[in-house]
Short mmCIF file of C-alpha atoms and ligand atoms in Angstrom, two decimals:
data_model
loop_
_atom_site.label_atom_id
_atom_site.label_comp_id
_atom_site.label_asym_id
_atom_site.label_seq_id
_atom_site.Cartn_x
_atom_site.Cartn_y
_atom_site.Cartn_z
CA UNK A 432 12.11 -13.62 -2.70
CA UNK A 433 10.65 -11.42 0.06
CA UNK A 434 10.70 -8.56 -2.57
CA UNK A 435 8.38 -10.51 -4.50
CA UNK A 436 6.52 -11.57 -2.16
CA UNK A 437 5.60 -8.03 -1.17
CA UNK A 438 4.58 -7.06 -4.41
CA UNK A 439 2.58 -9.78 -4.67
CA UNK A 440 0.52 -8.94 -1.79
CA UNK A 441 0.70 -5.24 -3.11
CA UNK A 442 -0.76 -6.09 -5.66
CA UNK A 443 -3.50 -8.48 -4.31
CA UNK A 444 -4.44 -5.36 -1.98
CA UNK A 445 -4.32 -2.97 -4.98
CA UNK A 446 -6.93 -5.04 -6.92
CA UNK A 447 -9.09 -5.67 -4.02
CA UNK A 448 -9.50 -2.22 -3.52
CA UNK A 449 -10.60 -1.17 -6.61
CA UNK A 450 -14.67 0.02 -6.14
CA UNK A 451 -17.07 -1.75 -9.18
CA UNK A 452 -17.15 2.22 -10.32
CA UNK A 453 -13.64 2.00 -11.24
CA UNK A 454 -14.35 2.42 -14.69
CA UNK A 455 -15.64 5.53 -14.77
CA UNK A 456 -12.90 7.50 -12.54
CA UNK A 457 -10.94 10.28 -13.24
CA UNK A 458 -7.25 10.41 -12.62
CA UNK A 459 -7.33 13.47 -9.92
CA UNK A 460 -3.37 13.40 -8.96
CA UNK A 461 -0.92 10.62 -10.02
CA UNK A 462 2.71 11.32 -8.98
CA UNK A 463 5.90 8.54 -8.95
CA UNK A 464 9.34 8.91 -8.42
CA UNK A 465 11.14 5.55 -8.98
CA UNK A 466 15.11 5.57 -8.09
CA UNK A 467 17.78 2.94 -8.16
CA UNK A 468 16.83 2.21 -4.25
CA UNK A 469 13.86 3.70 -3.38
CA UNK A 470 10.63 4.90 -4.65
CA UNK A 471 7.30 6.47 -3.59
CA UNK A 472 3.90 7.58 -5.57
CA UNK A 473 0.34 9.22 -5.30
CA UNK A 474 -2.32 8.17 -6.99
CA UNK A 475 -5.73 9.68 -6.20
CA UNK A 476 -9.30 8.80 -8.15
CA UNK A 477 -11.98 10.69 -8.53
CA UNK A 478 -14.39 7.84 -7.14
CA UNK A 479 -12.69 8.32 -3.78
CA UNK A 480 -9.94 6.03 -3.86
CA UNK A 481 -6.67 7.22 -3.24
CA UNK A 482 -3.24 5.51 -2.00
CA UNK A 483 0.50 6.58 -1.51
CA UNK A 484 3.37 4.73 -0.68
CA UNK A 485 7.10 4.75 -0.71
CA UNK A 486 9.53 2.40 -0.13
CA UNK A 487 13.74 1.82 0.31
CA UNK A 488 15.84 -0.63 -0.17
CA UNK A 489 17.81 -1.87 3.13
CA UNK A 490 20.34 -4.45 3.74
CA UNK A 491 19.19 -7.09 5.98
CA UNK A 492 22.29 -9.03 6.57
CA UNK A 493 25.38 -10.02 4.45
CA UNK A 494 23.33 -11.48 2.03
CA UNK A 495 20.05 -10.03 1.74
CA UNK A 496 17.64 -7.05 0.93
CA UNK A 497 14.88 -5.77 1.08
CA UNK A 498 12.73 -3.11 0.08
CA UNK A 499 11.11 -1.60 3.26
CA UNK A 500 8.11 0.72 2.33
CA UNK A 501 4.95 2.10 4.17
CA UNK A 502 2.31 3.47 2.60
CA UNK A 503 -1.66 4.39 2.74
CA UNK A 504 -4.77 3.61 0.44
CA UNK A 505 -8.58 4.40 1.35
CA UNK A 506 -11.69 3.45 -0.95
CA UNK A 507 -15.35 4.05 -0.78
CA UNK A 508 -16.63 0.53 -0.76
CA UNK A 509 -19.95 -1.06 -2.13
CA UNK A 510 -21.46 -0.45 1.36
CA UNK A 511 -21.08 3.40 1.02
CA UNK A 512 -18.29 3.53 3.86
CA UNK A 513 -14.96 4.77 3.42
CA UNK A 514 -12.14 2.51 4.32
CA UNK A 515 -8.89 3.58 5.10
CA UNK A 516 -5.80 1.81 5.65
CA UNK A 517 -2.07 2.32 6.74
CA UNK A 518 0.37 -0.30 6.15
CA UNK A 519 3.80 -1.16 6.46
CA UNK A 520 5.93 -3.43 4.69
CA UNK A 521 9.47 -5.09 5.70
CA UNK A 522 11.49 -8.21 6.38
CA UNK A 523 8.91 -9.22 8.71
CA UNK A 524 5.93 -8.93 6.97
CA UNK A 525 3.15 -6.68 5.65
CA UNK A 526 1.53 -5.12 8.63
CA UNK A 527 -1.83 -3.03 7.80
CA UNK A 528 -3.85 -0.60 10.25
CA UNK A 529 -7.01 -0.02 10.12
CA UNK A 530 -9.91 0.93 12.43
CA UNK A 531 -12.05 -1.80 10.59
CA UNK A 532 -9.66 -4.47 10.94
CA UNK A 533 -9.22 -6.73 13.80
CA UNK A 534 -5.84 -5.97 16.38
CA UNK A 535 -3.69 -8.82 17.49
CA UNK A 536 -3.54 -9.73 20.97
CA UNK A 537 -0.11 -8.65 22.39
CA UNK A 538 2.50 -11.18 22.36
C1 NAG B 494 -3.14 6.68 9.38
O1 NAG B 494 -2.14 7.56 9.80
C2 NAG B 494 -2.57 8.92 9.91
C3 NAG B 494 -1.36 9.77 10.21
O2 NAG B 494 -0.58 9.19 11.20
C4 NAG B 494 -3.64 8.99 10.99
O3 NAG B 494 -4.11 10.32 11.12
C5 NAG B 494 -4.80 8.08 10.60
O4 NAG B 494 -5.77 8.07 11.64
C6 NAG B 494 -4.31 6.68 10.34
N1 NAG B 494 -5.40 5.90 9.78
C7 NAG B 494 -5.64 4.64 10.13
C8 NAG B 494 -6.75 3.99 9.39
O5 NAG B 494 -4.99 4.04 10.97
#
């Protein structure tokens, strides 16, 4: 469940990133390397959008897994800026980085 939970958001993250120019880019590096418990790819645009990630699967407890990954994407918005964000991605959560985004409090 938590697997697909984080592919879900993955996903969401994935799409929100992509700059209106999307259409025209040029595939500058794409590189993946999927194995029977782990993974990680490149993928880098020529309209400035890039991300990497990779990922492993780790036993939780008795009964459950889950695929533990980190990973970085950065895109030139509509505003001109470049955003850039690192992000991890485990049992507890997705947990992005990112000097535009907001910083919890400590506990
Ligand atoms: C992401 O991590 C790299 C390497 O640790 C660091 O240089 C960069 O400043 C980080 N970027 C953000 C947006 O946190």
């Amino acid at each position: 469940m938590k697997f697909a939970i984080v592919f879900a958001a993955l996903f969401a993250l994935a799409v929100a990133a992509s700059p209106a120019s999307y259409k025209d880019a040029q595939v500058l590096r794409s590189e993946s390397d999927v194995g029977v418990d782990s993974f990680h790819y490149n993928l880098e645009t020529s309209d400035g959008t890039s991300q990497q990630a990779q990922g492993q699967l780790k036993q939780v407890d008795a009964e459950n897994s889950a695929v533990v990954q980190s990973g970085s994407y950065k895109y030139i918005a509509d505003d001109g800026q470049t955003y850039s964000i690192n992000w991890t991605a485990d049992e507890f959560g997705f947990h992005p980085e990112g000097a535009h985004l907001p910083v919890a409090p400590e506990a």
